[in-house]
Coordinates of C-alpha atoms and ligand atoms in Angstrom, one line a residue:
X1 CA 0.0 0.0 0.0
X2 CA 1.4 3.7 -0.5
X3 CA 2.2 6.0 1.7
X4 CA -0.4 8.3 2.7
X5 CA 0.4 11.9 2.1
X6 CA -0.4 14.3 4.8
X7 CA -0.2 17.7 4.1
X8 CA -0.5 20.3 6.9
X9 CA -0.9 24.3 5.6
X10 CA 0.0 26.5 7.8
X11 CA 2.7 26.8 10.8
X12 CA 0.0 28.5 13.4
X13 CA -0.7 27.3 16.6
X14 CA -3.5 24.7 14.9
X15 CA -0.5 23.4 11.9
X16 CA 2.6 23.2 14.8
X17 CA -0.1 20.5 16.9
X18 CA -0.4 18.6 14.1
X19 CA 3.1 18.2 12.8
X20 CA 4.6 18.3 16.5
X21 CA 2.1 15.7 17.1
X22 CA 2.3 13.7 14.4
X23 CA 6.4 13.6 14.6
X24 CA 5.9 12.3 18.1
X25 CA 3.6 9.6 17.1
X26 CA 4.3 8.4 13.6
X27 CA 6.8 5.8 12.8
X28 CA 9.5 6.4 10.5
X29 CA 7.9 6.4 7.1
X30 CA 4.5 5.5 8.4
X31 CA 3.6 9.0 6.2
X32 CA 5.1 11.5 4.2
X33 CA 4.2 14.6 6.6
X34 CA 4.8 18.1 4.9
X35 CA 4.1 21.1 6.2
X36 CA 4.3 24.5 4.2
X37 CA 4.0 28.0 5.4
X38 CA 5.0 31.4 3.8
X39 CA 7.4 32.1 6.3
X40 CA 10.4 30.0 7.5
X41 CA 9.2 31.1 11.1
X42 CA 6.5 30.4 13.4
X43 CA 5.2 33.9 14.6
X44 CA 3.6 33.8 18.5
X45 CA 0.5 35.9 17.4
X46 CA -0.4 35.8 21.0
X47 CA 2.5 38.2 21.5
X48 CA 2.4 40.5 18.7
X49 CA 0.8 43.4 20.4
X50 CA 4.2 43.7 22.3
X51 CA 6.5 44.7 18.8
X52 CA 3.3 46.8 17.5
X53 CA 3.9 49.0 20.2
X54 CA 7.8 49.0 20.6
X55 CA 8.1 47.1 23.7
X56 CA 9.8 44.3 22.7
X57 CA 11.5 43.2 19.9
X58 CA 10.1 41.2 16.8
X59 CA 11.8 38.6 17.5
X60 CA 10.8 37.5 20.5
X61 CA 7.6 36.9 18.8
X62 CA 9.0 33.9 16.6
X63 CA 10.6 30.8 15.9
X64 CA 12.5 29.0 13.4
X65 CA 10.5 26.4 12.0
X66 CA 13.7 24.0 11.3
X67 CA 14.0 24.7 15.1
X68 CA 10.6 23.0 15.7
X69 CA 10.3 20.6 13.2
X70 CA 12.1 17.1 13.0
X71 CA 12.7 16.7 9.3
X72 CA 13.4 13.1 9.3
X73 CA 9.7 13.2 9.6
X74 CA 8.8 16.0 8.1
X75 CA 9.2 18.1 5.4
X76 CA 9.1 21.7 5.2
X77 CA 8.1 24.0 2.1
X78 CA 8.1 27.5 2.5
X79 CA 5.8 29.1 0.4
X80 CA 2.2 30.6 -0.2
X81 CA -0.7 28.5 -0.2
X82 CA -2.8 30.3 -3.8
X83 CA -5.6 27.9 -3.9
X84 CA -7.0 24.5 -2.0
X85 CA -8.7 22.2 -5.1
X86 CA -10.6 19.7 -3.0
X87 CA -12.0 17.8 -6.3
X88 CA -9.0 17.0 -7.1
X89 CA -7.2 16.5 -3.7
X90 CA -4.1 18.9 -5.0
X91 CA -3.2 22.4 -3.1
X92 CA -1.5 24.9 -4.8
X93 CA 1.4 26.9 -4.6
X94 CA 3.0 30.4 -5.8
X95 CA 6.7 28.8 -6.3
X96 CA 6.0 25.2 -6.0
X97 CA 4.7 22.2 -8.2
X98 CA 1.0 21.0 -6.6
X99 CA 1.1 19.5 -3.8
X100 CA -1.6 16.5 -3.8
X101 CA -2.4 14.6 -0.5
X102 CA -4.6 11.8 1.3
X103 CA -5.2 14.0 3.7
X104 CA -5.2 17.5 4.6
X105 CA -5.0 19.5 7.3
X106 CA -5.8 23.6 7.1
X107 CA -4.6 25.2 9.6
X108 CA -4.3 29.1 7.9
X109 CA -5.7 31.5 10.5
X110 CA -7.7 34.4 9.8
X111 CA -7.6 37.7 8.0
X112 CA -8.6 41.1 9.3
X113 CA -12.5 41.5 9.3
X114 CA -13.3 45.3 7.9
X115 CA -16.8 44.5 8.0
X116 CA -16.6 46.9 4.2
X117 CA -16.1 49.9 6.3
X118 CA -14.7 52.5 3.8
X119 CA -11.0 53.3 3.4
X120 CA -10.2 51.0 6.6
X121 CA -7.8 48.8 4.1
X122 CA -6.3 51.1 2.6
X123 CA -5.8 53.8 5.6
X124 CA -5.5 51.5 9.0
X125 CA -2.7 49.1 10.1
X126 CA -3.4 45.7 11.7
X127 CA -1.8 43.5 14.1
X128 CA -1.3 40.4 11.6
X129 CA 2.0 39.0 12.0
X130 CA 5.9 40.2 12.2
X131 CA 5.6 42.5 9.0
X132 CA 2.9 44.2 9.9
X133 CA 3.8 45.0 13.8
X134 CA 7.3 45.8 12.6
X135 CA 5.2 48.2 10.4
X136 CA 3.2 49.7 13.0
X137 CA 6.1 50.4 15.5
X138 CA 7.8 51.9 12.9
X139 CA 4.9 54.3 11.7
X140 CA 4.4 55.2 15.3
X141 CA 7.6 56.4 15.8
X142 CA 8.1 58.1 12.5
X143 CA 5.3 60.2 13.2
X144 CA 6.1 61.2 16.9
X145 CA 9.8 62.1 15.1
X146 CA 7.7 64.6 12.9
X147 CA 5.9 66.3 15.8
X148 CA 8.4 68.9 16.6
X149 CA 9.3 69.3 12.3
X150 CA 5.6 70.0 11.5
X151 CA 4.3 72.3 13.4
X152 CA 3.2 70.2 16.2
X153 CA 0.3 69.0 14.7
X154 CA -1.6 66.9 17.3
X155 CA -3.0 64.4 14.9
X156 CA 0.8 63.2 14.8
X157 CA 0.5 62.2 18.0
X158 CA -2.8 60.7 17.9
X159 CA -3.4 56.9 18.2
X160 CA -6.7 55.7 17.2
X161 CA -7.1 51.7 18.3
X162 CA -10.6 50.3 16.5
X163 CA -12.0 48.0 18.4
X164 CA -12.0 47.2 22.3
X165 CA -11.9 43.3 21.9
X166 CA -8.6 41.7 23.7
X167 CA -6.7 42.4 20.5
X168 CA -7.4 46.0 21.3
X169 CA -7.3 46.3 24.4
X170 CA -3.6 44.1 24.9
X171 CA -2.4 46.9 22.3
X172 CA -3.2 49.8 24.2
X173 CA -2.0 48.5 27.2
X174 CA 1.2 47.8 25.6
X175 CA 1.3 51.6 24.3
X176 CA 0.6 52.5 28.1
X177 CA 3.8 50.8 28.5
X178 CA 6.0 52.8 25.9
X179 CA 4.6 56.2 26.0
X180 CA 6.8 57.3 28.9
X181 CA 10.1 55.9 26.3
X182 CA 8.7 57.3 23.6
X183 CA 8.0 60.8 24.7
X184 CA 11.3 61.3 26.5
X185 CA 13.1 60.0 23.2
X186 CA 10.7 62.7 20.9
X187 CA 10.7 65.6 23.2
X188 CA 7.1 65.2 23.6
X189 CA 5.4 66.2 26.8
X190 CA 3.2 62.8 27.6
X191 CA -0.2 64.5 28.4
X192 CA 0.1 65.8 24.5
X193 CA -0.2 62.2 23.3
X194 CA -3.8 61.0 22.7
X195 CA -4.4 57.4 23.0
X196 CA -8.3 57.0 21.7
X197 CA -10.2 53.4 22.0
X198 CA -13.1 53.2 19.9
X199 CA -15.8 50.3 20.6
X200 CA -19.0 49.6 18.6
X201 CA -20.3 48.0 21.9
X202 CA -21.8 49.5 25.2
X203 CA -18.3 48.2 26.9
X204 CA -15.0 47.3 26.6
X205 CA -14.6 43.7 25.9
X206 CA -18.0 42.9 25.6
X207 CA -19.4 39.8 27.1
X208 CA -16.4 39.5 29.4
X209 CA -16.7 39.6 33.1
X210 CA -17.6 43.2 34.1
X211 CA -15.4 43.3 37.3
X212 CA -12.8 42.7 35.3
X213 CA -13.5 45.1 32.8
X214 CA -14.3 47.7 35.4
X215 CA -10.8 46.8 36.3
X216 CA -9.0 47.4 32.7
X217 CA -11.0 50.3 32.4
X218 CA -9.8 52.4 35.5
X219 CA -6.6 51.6 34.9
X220 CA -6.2 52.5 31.2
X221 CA -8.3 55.7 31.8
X222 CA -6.3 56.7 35.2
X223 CA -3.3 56.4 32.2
X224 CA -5.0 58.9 30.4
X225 CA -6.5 56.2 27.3
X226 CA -9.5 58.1 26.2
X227 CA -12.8 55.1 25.6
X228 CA -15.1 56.3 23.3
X229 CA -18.5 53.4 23.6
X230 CA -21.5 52.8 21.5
X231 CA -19.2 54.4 19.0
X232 CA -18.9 52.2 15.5
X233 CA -16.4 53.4 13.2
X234 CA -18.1 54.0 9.9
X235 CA -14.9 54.8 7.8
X236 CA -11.2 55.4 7.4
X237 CA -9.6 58.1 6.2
X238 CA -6.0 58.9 5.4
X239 CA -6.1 62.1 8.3
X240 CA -8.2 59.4 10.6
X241 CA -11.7 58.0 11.5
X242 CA -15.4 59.5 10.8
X243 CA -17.7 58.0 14.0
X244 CA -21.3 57.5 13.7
X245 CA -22.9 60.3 13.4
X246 CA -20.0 62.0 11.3
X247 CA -17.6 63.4 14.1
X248 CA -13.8 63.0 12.9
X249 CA -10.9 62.1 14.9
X250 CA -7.6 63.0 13.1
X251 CA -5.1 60.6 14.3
X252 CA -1.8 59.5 11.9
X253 CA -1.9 56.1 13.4
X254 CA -5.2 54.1 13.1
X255 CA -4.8 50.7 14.2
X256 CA -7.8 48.0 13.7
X257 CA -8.8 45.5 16.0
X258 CA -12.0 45.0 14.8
X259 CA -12.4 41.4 14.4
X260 CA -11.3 38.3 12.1
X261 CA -12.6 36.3 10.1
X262 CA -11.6 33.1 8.6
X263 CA -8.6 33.1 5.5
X264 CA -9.5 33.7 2.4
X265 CA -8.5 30.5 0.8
X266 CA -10.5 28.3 2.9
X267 CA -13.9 30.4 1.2
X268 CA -12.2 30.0 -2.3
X269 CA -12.3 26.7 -2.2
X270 CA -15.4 26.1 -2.4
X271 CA -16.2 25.0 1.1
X272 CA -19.4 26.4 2.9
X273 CA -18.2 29.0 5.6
X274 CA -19.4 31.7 7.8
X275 CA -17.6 34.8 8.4
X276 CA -14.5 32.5 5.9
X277 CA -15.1 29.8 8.7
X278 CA -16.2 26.2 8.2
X279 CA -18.4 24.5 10.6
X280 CA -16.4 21.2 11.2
X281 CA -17.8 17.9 11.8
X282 CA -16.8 16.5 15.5
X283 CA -14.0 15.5 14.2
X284 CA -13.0 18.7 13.2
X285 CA -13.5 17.6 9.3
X286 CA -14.8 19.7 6.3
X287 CA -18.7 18.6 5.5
X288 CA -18.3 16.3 2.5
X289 CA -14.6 15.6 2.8
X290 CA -13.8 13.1 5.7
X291 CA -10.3 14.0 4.3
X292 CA -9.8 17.7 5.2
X293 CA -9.9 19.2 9.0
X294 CA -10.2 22.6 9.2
X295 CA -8.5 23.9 12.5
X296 CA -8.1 27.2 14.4
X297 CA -9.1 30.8 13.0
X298 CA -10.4 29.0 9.7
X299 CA -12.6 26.4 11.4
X300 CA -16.2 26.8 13.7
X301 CA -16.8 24.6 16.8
X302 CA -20.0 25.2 18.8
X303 CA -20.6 25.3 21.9
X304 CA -23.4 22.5 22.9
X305 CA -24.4 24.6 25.9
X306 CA -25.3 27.5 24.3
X307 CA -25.1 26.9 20.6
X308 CA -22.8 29.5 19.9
X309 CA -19.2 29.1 18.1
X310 CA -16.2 29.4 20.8
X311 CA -14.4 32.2 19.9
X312 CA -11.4 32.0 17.8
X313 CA -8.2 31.6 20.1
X314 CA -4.8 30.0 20.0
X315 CA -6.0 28.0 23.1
X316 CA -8.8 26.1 20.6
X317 CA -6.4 25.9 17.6
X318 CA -4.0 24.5 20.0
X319 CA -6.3 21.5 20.8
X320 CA -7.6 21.1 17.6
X321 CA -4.3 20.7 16.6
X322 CA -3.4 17.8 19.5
X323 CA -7.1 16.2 18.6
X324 CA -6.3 16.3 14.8
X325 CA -2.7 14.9 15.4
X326 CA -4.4 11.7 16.8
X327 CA -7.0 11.3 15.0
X328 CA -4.7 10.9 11.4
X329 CA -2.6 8.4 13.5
X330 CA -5.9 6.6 14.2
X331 CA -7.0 7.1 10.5
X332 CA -4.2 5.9 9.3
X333 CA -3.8 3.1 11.4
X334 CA -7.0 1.9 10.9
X335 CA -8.0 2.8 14.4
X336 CA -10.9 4.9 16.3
X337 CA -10.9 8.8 16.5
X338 CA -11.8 10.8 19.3
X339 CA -14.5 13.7 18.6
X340 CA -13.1 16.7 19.6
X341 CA -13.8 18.8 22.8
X342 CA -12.8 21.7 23.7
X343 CA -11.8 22.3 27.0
X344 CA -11.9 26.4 28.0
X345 CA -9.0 26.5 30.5
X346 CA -9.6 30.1 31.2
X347 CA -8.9 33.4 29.3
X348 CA -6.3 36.1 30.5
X349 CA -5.8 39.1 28.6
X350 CA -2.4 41.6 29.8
X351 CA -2.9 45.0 30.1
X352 CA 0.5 45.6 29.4
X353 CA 4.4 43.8 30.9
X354 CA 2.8 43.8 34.6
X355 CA -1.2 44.0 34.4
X356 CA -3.3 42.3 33.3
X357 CA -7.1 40.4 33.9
X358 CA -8.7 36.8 33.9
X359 CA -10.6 34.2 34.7
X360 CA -8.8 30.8 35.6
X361 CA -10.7 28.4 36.2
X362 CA -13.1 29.4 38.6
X363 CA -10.7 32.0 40.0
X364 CA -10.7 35.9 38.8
X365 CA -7.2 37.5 38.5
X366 CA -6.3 41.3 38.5
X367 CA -2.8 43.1 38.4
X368 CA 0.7 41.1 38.8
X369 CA -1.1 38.0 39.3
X370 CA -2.7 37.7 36.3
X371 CA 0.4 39.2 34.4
X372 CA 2.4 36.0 35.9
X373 CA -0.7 33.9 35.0
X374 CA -0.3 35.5 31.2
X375 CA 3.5 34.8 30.9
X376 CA 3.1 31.1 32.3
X377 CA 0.4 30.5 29.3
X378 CA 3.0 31.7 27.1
X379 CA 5.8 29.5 28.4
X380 CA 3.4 26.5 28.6
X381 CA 3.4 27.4 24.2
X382 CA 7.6 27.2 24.5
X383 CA 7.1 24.1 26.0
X384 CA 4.0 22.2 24.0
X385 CA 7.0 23.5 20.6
X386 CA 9.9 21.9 22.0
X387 CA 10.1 20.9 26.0
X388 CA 12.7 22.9 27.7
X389 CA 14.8 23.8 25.4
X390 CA 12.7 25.6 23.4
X391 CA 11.5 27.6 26.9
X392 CA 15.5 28.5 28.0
X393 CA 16.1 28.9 24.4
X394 CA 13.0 31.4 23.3
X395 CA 11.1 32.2 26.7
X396 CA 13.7 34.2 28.5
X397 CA 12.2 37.6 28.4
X398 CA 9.1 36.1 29.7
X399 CA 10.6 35.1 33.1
Ligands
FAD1 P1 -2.2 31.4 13.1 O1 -1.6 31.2 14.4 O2 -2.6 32.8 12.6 O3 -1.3 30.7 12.0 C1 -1.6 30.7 10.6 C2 -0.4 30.4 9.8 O4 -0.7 30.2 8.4 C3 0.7 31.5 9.9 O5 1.9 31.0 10.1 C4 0.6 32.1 8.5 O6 1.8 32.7 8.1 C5 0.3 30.9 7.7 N1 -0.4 31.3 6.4 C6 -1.5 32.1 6.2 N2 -1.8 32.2 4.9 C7 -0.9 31.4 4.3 C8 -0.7 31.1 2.9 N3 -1.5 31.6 1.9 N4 0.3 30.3 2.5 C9 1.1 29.8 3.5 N5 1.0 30.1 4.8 C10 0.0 30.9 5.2 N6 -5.6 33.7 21.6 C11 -5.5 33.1 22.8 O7 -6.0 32.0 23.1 N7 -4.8 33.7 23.8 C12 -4.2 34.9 23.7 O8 -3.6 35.5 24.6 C13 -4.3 35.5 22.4 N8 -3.7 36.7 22.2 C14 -3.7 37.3 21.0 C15 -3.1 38.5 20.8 C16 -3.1 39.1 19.5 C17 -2.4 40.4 19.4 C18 -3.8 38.5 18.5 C19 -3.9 39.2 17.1 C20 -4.5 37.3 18.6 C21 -4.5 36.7 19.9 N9 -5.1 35.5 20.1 C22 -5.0 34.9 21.4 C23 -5.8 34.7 19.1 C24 -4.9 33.7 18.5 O9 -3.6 34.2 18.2 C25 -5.4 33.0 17.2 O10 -6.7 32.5 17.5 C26 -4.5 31.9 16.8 O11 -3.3 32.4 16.3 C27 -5.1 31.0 15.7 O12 -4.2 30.0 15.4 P2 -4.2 29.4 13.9 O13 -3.3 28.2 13.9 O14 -5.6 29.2 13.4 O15 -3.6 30.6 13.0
NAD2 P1 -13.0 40.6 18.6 O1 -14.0 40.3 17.6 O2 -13.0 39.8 19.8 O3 -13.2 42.2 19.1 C1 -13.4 43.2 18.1 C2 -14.1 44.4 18.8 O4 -14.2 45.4 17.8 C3 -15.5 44.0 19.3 O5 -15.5 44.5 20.6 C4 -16.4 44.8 18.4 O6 -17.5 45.3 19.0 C5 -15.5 46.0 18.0 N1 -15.9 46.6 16.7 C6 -16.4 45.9 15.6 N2 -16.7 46.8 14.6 C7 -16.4 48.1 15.1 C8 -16.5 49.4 14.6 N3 -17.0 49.6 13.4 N4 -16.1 50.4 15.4 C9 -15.6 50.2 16.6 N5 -15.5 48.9 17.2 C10 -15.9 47.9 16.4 O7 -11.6 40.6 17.9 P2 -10.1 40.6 18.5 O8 -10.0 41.4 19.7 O9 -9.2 40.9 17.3 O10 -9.9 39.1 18.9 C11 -10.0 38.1 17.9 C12 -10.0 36.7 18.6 O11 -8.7 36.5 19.2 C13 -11.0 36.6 19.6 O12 -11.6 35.3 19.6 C14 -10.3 36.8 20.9 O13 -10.9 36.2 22.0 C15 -8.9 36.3 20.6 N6 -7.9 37.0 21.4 C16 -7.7 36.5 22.7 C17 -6.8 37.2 23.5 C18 -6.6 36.6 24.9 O14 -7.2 35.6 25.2 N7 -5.7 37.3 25.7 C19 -6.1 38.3 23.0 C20 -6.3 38.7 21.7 C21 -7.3 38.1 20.9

């Protein structure tokens, strides 16, 4: 019998499970394993806010793929996915021959949800991945470096974050965190620097727990972050953003956490989605192809309780990925796979190096604590990559 051909796209939380997984489990030649992804790194999205603002370097926020990956088992191609053609079980590449596969596992993440508000593409940056937060440090401190040259124009040092959703609101507390650098190294007094939060919702972080919000929200605001609720941006200009109701904000720097939704590839192919996403069977498979599983940002799991999709997280990806790891072992080995459930360990959200809020478990934590509870979440990632040595190697300036 051949070989099956598993290929995994994407080196995300969901797509490092799988192959980490599967390298740990499969025998020597039981599969041809490769993974591609169109960067030679793995970036640790759940860090990213800390290079957008300047408060740690990129690369802290990723790792070497060969540094991951064991490539007797499995083999790496870096390039971009341009199309997934189920009918004929090939996935396509910009620099590469098709690849064609048994099975398949997608594992691309999202893509920036604009909701078609006008000029937010083309005007707003978004926290995506190295590039892009290299970008937006830059832009920031490019336009606090022309305060002083032109005229002192305050929209120069106006920072307009779009959305008050934990991508949002761990930016701003990051910003919170550099201001005081920034402003000495500009000559900029800091209560000249606006730092504005615009949220659709009635609250920040809506449907979270309101203690905790409460919590996030004197603390930004005693740091003089301006919230502005009930507010939806309705476009995006190149001087800034036009509320409902037509009031402008100039700002240089508009940053959009709006939302995600699910990559544009996984749509393309013809798959049925919602918001890009595709409701996966319990077995976290594509409707009509037992031989795809959809993971992470790309891929909707509900909630029994309440019938509504768990949000999009690394956590989920992350278990998807150890579920879907198993589960080809047991396909391939003829065995029986496990339906997939997710188990919600708890959600903490930093507020910046040494705050930050969460729910653990049954337990609420504010301030330091939750801040240590943040950077032990990020370790535990080190760890699930590569045991130790991947934590003294990478995780250092989380200790
Ligand atoms: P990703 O981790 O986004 O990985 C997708 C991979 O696919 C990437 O490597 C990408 O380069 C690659 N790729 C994409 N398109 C192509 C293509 N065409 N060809 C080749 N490769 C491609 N969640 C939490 O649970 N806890 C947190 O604390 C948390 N913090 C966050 C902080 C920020 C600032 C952000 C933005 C998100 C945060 N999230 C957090 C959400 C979490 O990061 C995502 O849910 C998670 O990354 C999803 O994992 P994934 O594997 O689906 O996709
Ligand atoms: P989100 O969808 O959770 O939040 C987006 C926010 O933008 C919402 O509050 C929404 O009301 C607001 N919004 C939408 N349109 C708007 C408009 N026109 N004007 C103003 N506000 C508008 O998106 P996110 O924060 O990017 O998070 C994406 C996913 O990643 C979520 O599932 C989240 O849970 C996860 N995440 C988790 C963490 C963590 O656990 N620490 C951190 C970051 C992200």
């Amino acid at each position: 019998m051949a070989t099956p051909k598993i290929v995994v796209l994407g080196a995300g939380y969901a797509g490092l499970m799988t192959v980490v997984g599967l390298q740990k489990k499969l025998n020597y030649n039981e599969a041809d394993v490769t993974l591609v992804n169109q960067n030679d790194y793995h970036y640790i999205t759940t860090l990213l806010h800390e290079p957008a603002a300047g408060t740690q370097p990129a690369d802290h926020a990723r790792i070497a793929i060969r540094d991951i990956i064991d490539e007797k088992k499995v083999k790496f191609i870096q390039d971009q996915v341009t199309a997934i053609k189920l009918d004929q079980k090939e996935v396509h590449l910009a620099n590469n021959e098709p690849l064609s596969y048994d099975y398949l596992v997608v594992g691309l993440g999202s893509a920036p949800e604009t909701f078609g508000i006008r000029g937010l593409l083309e005007n707003a940056l978004f926290i995506r991945n190295i590039n892009s937060v290299r970008m937006i440090n830059q832009h920031i401190e490019y336009m606090f470096s022309k305060y002083h040259n032109e005229g002192q124009r305050q929209d120069l040092i106006t920072i307009v974050v779009g959305g008050a959703g934990f991508t949002g609101i761990e930016f701003v507390g990051e910003l919170i965190d550099r201001m005081p650098e920034l402003c000495r190294k500009y000559d900029i007094p800091r209560e000249k620097v606006r730092l504005i939060n615009i949220e659709a919702a009635p609250t920040v972080l809506p449907g979270f727990d309101p203690e905790l919000v409460d919590y996030a929200v004197k603390y930004f605001e005693s740091n003089g972050v301006e919230f502005r609720l009930s507010t939806p941006i309705e476009e995006c200009t190149e001087d800034g953003v036009i509320l409902k109701g037509g009031e402008e904000i100039k700002a240089a720097t508009v940053v959009w956490t709006g939302g995600v939704r699910g990559n544009k590839l996984v749509e393309e192919s013809g798959l049925e989605t919602m918001r890009g996403r595709v409701k996966v069977d319990e077995f976290l498979r594509a409707p009509g192809h037992p031989e795809v599983f959809v993971l992470g940002d790309s891929s909707l799991v509900f909630n029994k309780e309440n019938d509504r999709p768990y949000p999009p997280t690394a956590q989920i990806a992350t278990q998807q990925g150890q579920n879907c790891a198993k589960n080809l072992v047991a396909a391939i080995r003829g065995g029986q796979m496990e339906p997939f459930v997710f188990d919600l360990k708890g959600t903490v959200a930093s507020l910046g190096r040494k705050e930050a809020i969460g729910i653990v478990g049954k337990s609420k934590l504010f301030g330091r604590k939750a801040a240590i509870m943040k950077r032990i979440i990020e370790l535990r990632w080190l760890y699930l990559l590569g045991g130790i040595p991947m934590v003294l190697r990478k995780g250092r300036h989380l200790i």
